[in-house]
Amino acid sequence: MTDAAALPAELRRSRIRERLDQRGYIRAADIARDFSVSSVTARADLDALVDAGAARRVHGGAVSASAAPEAPVEQTSQSGAESKAAIGRRAASLVDAGQSVFLDVGSTALAVAEALVDRTELHDVVVVTNGLATALALEPALPRLSVYVTGGALRPLQHSLVNPMGQQLIETVHADVAILGCNGVDVGAGVTNVNLPEAEIKRAMVAASDRVVITADASKLGRVTMGHVAGLSQVDTIVTDASADPVLVADLRAAGAAVLLA
């Protein structure tokens, strides 16, 4: 792509920064497309924002310098613990005996895992997870539940397994339901996740499932982050907590999403 018709660099970077401040993230590919510049120029624009202290580079793009960094799951589990436990119980109630389940990573996934363990009437449930902490949380329910870990490269903070080799097991099996956490649920942008490698695994789980359940506490509604996971049309159910903004809940329902309050 030629940069001949592009805006002057100073003006273009000002507009990129405005978008970054509004959304919290931006992809290099989006800059190249929306501003009609090459991928090399798009990356240079991001580097200029980093040098100016306005952004932090992440894989594929940048996040606002003011955005909170990804927190370890041990920390996020302590934040809103009661709401997450309620969401976990409600999501776990959607699983029937004999079903196969994809379950991912994060504090809400841990809450779902703990709720599945507490459902002592459940049997012959197969859980496939890319989360080491999730798998360990499910261990007390063995052998009522069978637990398979995907394999892949280990990421810190969430103790997640991602590509390379993170999708191979997922692509060879099929699940009745995927119960997935996220960092944002928005009417327009759908389900998004702040971490791109984990978003990639979530997309694979969505593609290999009959039904998709998204768990998102009230703070995630109306929020958009960098990694696309699924459009709302791909989601069967959203489970959130009772403190969710009723306007945002109504907007999601109007867009066709089934929203359950825990």
Short mmCIF file of C-alpha atoms in Angstrom, two decimals:
data_model
loop_
_atom_site.label_atom_id
_atom_site.label_comp_id
_atom_site.label_asym_id
_atom_site.label_seq_id
_atom_site.Cartn_x
_atom_site.Cartn_y
_atom_site.Cartn_z
CA MET A 1 0.00 0.00 0.00
CA THR A 2 1.26 3.47 -0.85
CA ASP A 3 1.30 6.32 1.67
CA ALA A 4 0.95 8.99 -1.02
CA ALA A 5 -2.64 9.89 -0.15
CA ALA A 6 -2.18 9.65 3.61
CA LEU A 7 -2.68 12.49 6.08
CA PRO A 8 0.41 14.35 7.28
CA ALA A 9 2.09 12.31 9.99
CA GLU A 10 1.45 14.81 12.79
CA LEU A 11 -2.29 15.03 12.05
CA ARG A 12 -2.61 11.28 11.54
CA ARG A 13 -0.90 10.52 14.84
CA SER A 14 -3.11 13.05 16.61
CA ARG A 15 -6.19 11.23 15.33
CA ILE A 16 -4.72 7.85 16.22
CA ARG A 17 -4.09 9.12 19.74
CA GLU A 18 -7.70 10.36 20.00
CA ARG A 19 -8.94 6.92 19.04
CA LEU A 20 -6.53 5.29 21.45
CA ASP A 21 -7.75 7.49 24.30
CA GLN A 22 -11.38 6.71 23.46
CA ARG A 23 -11.07 2.95 23.08
CA GLY A 24 -8.02 2.11 25.15
CA TYR A 25 -6.35 0.14 22.37
CA ILE A 26 -5.68 0.20 18.65
CA ARG A 27 -4.38 -2.37 16.16
CA ALA A 28 -1.65 -1.61 13.65
CA ALA A 29 -3.78 -3.29 10.98
CA ASP A 30 -6.64 -0.90 11.73
CA ILE A 31 -4.35 2.12 11.39
CA ALA A 32 -3.10 0.85 8.03
CA ARG A 33 -6.64 0.31 6.77
CA ASP A 34 -8.37 3.37 8.20
CA PHE A 35 -5.62 5.88 7.39
CA SER A 36 -4.53 4.34 4.07
CA VAL A 37 -0.91 3.81 5.07
CA SER A 38 1.45 0.87 4.89
CA SER A 39 1.92 -1.54 7.77
CA VAL A 40 5.44 -0.14 8.22
CA THR A 41 4.04 3.38 8.63
CA ALA A 42 1.34 2.13 11.00
CA ARG A 43 3.96 0.55 13.24
CA ALA A 44 6.05 3.72 13.09
CA ASP A 45 3.02 5.73 14.20
CA LEU A 46 2.57 3.43 17.18
CA ASP A 47 6.26 3.68 18.04
CA ALA A 48 5.93 7.49 17.97
CA LEU A 49 3.03 7.32 20.44
CA VAL A 50 5.06 5.03 22.68
CA ASP A 51 8.00 7.45 22.54
CA ALA A 52 5.61 10.27 23.49
CA GLY A 53 4.47 8.30 26.53
CA ALA A 54 0.90 7.95 25.22
CA ALA A 55 0.89 4.22 24.52
CA ARG A 56 2.36 0.83 25.38
CA ARG A 57 3.08 -1.65 22.61
CA VAL A 58 1.36 -5.02 22.71
CA HIS A 59 1.34 -7.80 20.15
CA GLY A 60 -0.31 -6.45 17.01
CA GLY A 61 -0.94 -2.92 18.25
CA ALA A 62 -0.87 -0.69 21.32
CA VAL A 63 -2.86 0.11 24.43
CA SER A 64 -3.25 3.47 26.09
CA ALA A 65 -0.49 4.24 28.57
CA SER A 66 -3.20 4.95 31.13
CA ALA A 67 -4.77 1.49 30.70
CA ALA A 68 -4.31 -0.81 33.67
CA PRO A 69 -1.85 -3.63 32.93
CA GLU A 70 -3.04 -7.22 32.96
CA ALA A 71 -3.28 -8.42 36.56
CA PRO A 72 -2.46 -11.92 37.84
CA VAL A 73 -5.43 -14.22 38.39
CA GLU A 74 -4.61 -14.42 42.09
CA GLN A 75 -5.25 -10.67 42.30
CA THR A 76 -8.35 -10.52 40.11
CA SER A 77 -9.92 -13.39 42.06
CA GLN A 78 -10.04 -11.14 45.11
CA SER A 79 -11.82 -8.33 43.26
CA GLY A 80 -15.61 -8.69 43.22
CA ALA A 81 -15.29 -12.21 44.60
CA GLU A 82 -18.96 -12.50 45.61
CA SER A 83 -20.21 -11.38 42.19
CA LYS A 84 -17.85 -13.76 40.41
CA ALA A 85 -18.92 -16.64 42.65
CA ALA A 86 -22.56 -15.92 41.81
CA ILE A 87 -21.75 -15.78 38.09
CA GLY A 88 -19.82 -19.03 38.43
CA ARG A 89 -22.76 -20.80 40.06
CA ARG A 90 -25.22 -19.54 37.45
CA ALA A 91 -22.98 -20.54 34.56
CA ALA A 92 -22.26 -23.96 36.09
CA SER A 93 -26.00 -24.55 36.45
CA LEU A 94 -26.22 -24.57 32.63
CA VAL A 95 -24.11 -27.75 32.42
CA ASP A 96 -25.90 -31.12 32.36
CA ALA A 97 -24.59 -34.57 33.19
CA GLY A 98 -22.88 -36.25 30.27
CA GLN A 99 -21.92 -33.02 28.53
CA SER A 100 -18.56 -31.84 27.23
CA VAL A 101 -17.41 -28.36 28.20
CA PHE A 102 -14.73 -25.91 27.13
CA LEU A 103 -13.65 -23.77 30.09
CA ASP A 104 -10.92 -21.17 29.75
CA VAL A 105 -8.84 -19.08 32.16
CA GLY A 106 -9.19 -16.24 34.63
CA SER A 107 -10.91 -15.50 37.90
CA THR A 108 -14.44 -16.11 36.62
CA ALA A 109 -13.39 -19.42 35.05
CA LEU A 110 -12.08 -20.42 38.47
CA ALA A 111 -15.47 -19.54 39.96
CA VAL A 112 -17.20 -21.71 37.35
CA ALA A 113 -14.79 -24.57 38.07
CA GLU A 114 -15.43 -24.36 41.80
CA ALA A 115 -19.19 -24.33 41.20
CA LEU A 116 -18.92 -27.41 38.98
CA VAL A 117 -17.04 -29.19 41.76
CA ASP A 118 -19.79 -28.26 44.22
CA ARG A 119 -22.46 -29.80 41.98
CA THR A 120 -22.02 -33.29 43.37
CA GLU A 121 -24.91 -34.63 41.29
CA LEU A 122 -22.96 -33.98 38.08
CA HIS A 123 -21.30 -37.00 36.51
CA ASP A 124 -19.70 -38.00 33.22
CA VAL A 125 -18.84 -34.39 32.38
CA VAL A 126 -15.72 -33.83 30.28
CA VAL A 127 -13.98 -30.47 30.69
CA VAL A 128 -11.29 -29.25 28.30
CA THR A 129 -9.38 -26.21 29.54
CA ASN A 130 -6.35 -24.15 28.58
CA GLY A 131 -5.95 -22.96 32.17
CA LEU A 132 -3.62 -24.68 34.60
CA ALA A 133 -5.30 -23.03 37.60
CA THR A 134 -8.70 -23.99 36.17
CA ALA A 135 -7.65 -27.62 35.84
CA LEU A 136 -6.36 -27.73 39.41
CA ALA A 137 -9.60 -26.19 40.69
CA LEU A 138 -11.50 -29.03 39.00
CA GLU A 139 -9.28 -31.78 40.41
CA PRO A 140 -11.41 -32.45 43.54
CA ALA A 141 -14.28 -33.56 41.26
CA LEU A 142 -12.27 -36.36 39.63
CA PRO A 143 -13.41 -38.91 38.50
CA ARG A 144 -16.99 -37.54 38.28
CA LEU A 145 -15.53 -34.98 35.92
CA SER A 146 -12.83 -35.79 33.41
CA VAL A 147 -10.38 -32.94 32.88
CA TYR A 148 -8.18 -32.46 29.81
CA VAL A 149 -5.57 -29.71 29.47
CA THR A 150 -4.93 -28.38 25.99
CA GLY A 151 -1.17 -28.05 26.02
CA GLY A 152 0.65 -25.14 24.42
CA ALA A 153 2.94 -22.33 25.52
CA LEU A 154 2.54 -21.21 29.13
CA ARG A 155 1.67 -17.54 29.73
CA PRO A 156 2.26 -15.94 33.12
CA LEU A 157 -0.37 -14.05 35.15
CA GLN A 158 -3.36 -16.14 33.99
CA HIS A 159 -1.39 -19.43 33.91
CA SER A 160 -2.90 -20.01 30.48
CA LEU A 161 -1.77 -22.26 27.64
CA VAL A 162 -1.78 -20.61 24.21
CA ASN A 163 -0.32 -21.01 20.73
CA PRO A 164 1.94 -22.36 19.43
CA MET A 165 0.34 -25.78 19.89
CA GLY A 166 -2.44 -24.42 22.10
CA GLN A 167 -5.21 -25.08 19.56
CA GLN A 168 -4.34 -28.59 18.45
CA LEU A 169 -6.52 -30.46 20.95
CA ILE A 170 -9.38 -27.96 20.59
CA GLU A 171 -9.47 -28.48 16.82
CA THR A 172 -9.79 -32.27 17.21
CA VAL A 173 -12.75 -32.31 19.64
CA HIS A 174 -16.25 -30.86 19.87
CA ALA A 175 -17.94 -29.47 22.98
CA ASP A 176 -21.58 -29.19 23.90
CA VAL A 177 -20.92 -25.83 25.53
CA ALA A 178 -18.08 -23.33 25.87
CA ILE A 179 -18.09 -21.22 29.04
CA LEU A 180 -15.71 -18.35 28.43
CA GLY A 181 -14.63 -15.25 30.30
CA CYS A 182 -13.72 -11.96 28.64
CA ASN A 183 -12.70 -8.36 29.26
CA GLY A 184 -15.51 -6.74 27.33
CA VAL A 185 -19.02 -7.31 25.96
CA ASP A 186 -20.39 -4.64 23.64
CA VAL A 187 -23.39 -4.49 21.32
CA GLY A 188 -21.28 -3.39 18.37
CA ALA A 189 -17.91 -5.03 19.03
CA GLY A 190 -19.21 -8.25 20.56
CA VAL A 191 -17.01 -10.17 22.98
CA THR A 192 -13.40 -9.02 23.32
CA ASN A 193 -10.36 -9.89 25.39
CA VAL A 194 -7.37 -7.77 26.34
CA ASN A 195 -4.88 -10.55 25.63
CA LEU A 196 -4.50 -11.53 21.98
CA PRO A 197 -3.05 -15.05 22.42
CA GLU A 198 -5.90 -15.96 24.78
CA ALA A 199 -8.47 -14.38 22.44
CA GLU A 200 -7.19 -16.71 19.72
CA ILE A 201 -7.82 -19.76 21.91
CA LYS A 202 -11.27 -18.50 22.87
CA ARG A 203 -12.17 -18.10 19.18
CA ALA A 204 -11.18 -21.71 18.55
CA MET A 205 -13.37 -22.84 21.45
CA VAL A 206 -16.32 -20.85 20.09
CA ALA A 207 -15.88 -22.48 16.68
CA ALA A 208 -15.83 -25.99 18.18
CA SER A 209 -18.90 -25.64 20.44
CA ASP A 210 -22.64 -26.11 20.00
CA ARG A 211 -23.44 -23.42 22.57
CA VAL A 212 -21.47 -20.42 23.86
CA VAL A 213 -21.91 -18.96 27.34
CA ILE A 214 -20.02 -15.76 28.14
CA THR A 215 -19.34 -14.87 31.77
CA ALA A 216 -18.81 -11.16 32.41
CA ASP A 217 -19.20 -9.17 35.60
CA ALA A 218 -20.92 -5.80 35.45
CA SER A 219 -17.67 -3.90 34.82
CA LYS A 220 -17.19 -5.71 31.49
CA LEU A 221 -20.49 -4.66 29.91
CA GLY A 222 -20.19 -1.89 27.33
CA ARG A 223 -16.42 -2.27 27.27
CA VAL A 224 -14.29 -3.02 24.20
CA THR A 225 -10.76 -4.40 24.35
CA MET A 226 -8.25 -5.40 21.73
CA GLY A 227 -8.76 -9.06 20.88
CA HIS A 228 -11.97 -10.10 19.12
CA VAL A 229 -13.49 -13.31 20.50
CA ALA A 230 -17.02 -13.52 19.07
CA GLY A 231 -19.84 -11.45 17.66
CA LEU A 232 -23.04 -11.32 19.66
CA SER A 233 -24.69 -13.51 17.02
CA GLN A 234 -22.30 -16.32 18.02
CA VAL A 235 -23.20 -16.07 21.71
CA ASP A 236 -26.13 -17.98 23.18
CA THR A 237 -26.05 -16.67 26.75
CA ILE A 238 -24.32 -13.91 28.71
CA VAL A 239 -24.13 -14.40 32.48
CA THR A 240 -23.48 -11.24 34.49
CA ASP A 241 -24.14 -10.09 38.04
CA ALA A 242 -27.17 -8.34 39.47
CA SER A 243 -25.37 -4.98 39.69
CA ALA A 244 -25.12 -4.72 35.90
CA ASP A 245 -26.31 -1.44 34.37
CA PRO A 246 -29.93 -2.11 33.31
CA VAL A 247 -29.50 0.08 30.23
CA LEU A 248 -26.54 -1.98 29.03
CA VAL A 249 -28.41 -5.21 29.79
CA ALA A 250 -31.43 -3.94 27.84
CA ASP A 251 -29.20 -2.97 24.90
CA LEU A 252 -27.67 -6.46 24.80
CA ARG A 253 -31.08 -8.09 24.96
CA ALA A 254 -32.39 -5.80 22.23
CA ALA A 255 -29.47 -6.96 20.09
CA GLY A 256 -30.65 -10.55 20.54
CA ALA A 257 -28.47 -11.75 23.41
CA ALA A 258 -29.95 -13.81 26.24
CA VAL A 259 -28.68 -12.17 29.44
CA LEU A 260 -28.92 -13.96 32.79
CA LEU A 261 -28.41 -12.06 36.04
CA ALA A 262 -26.66 -13.99 38.79
#
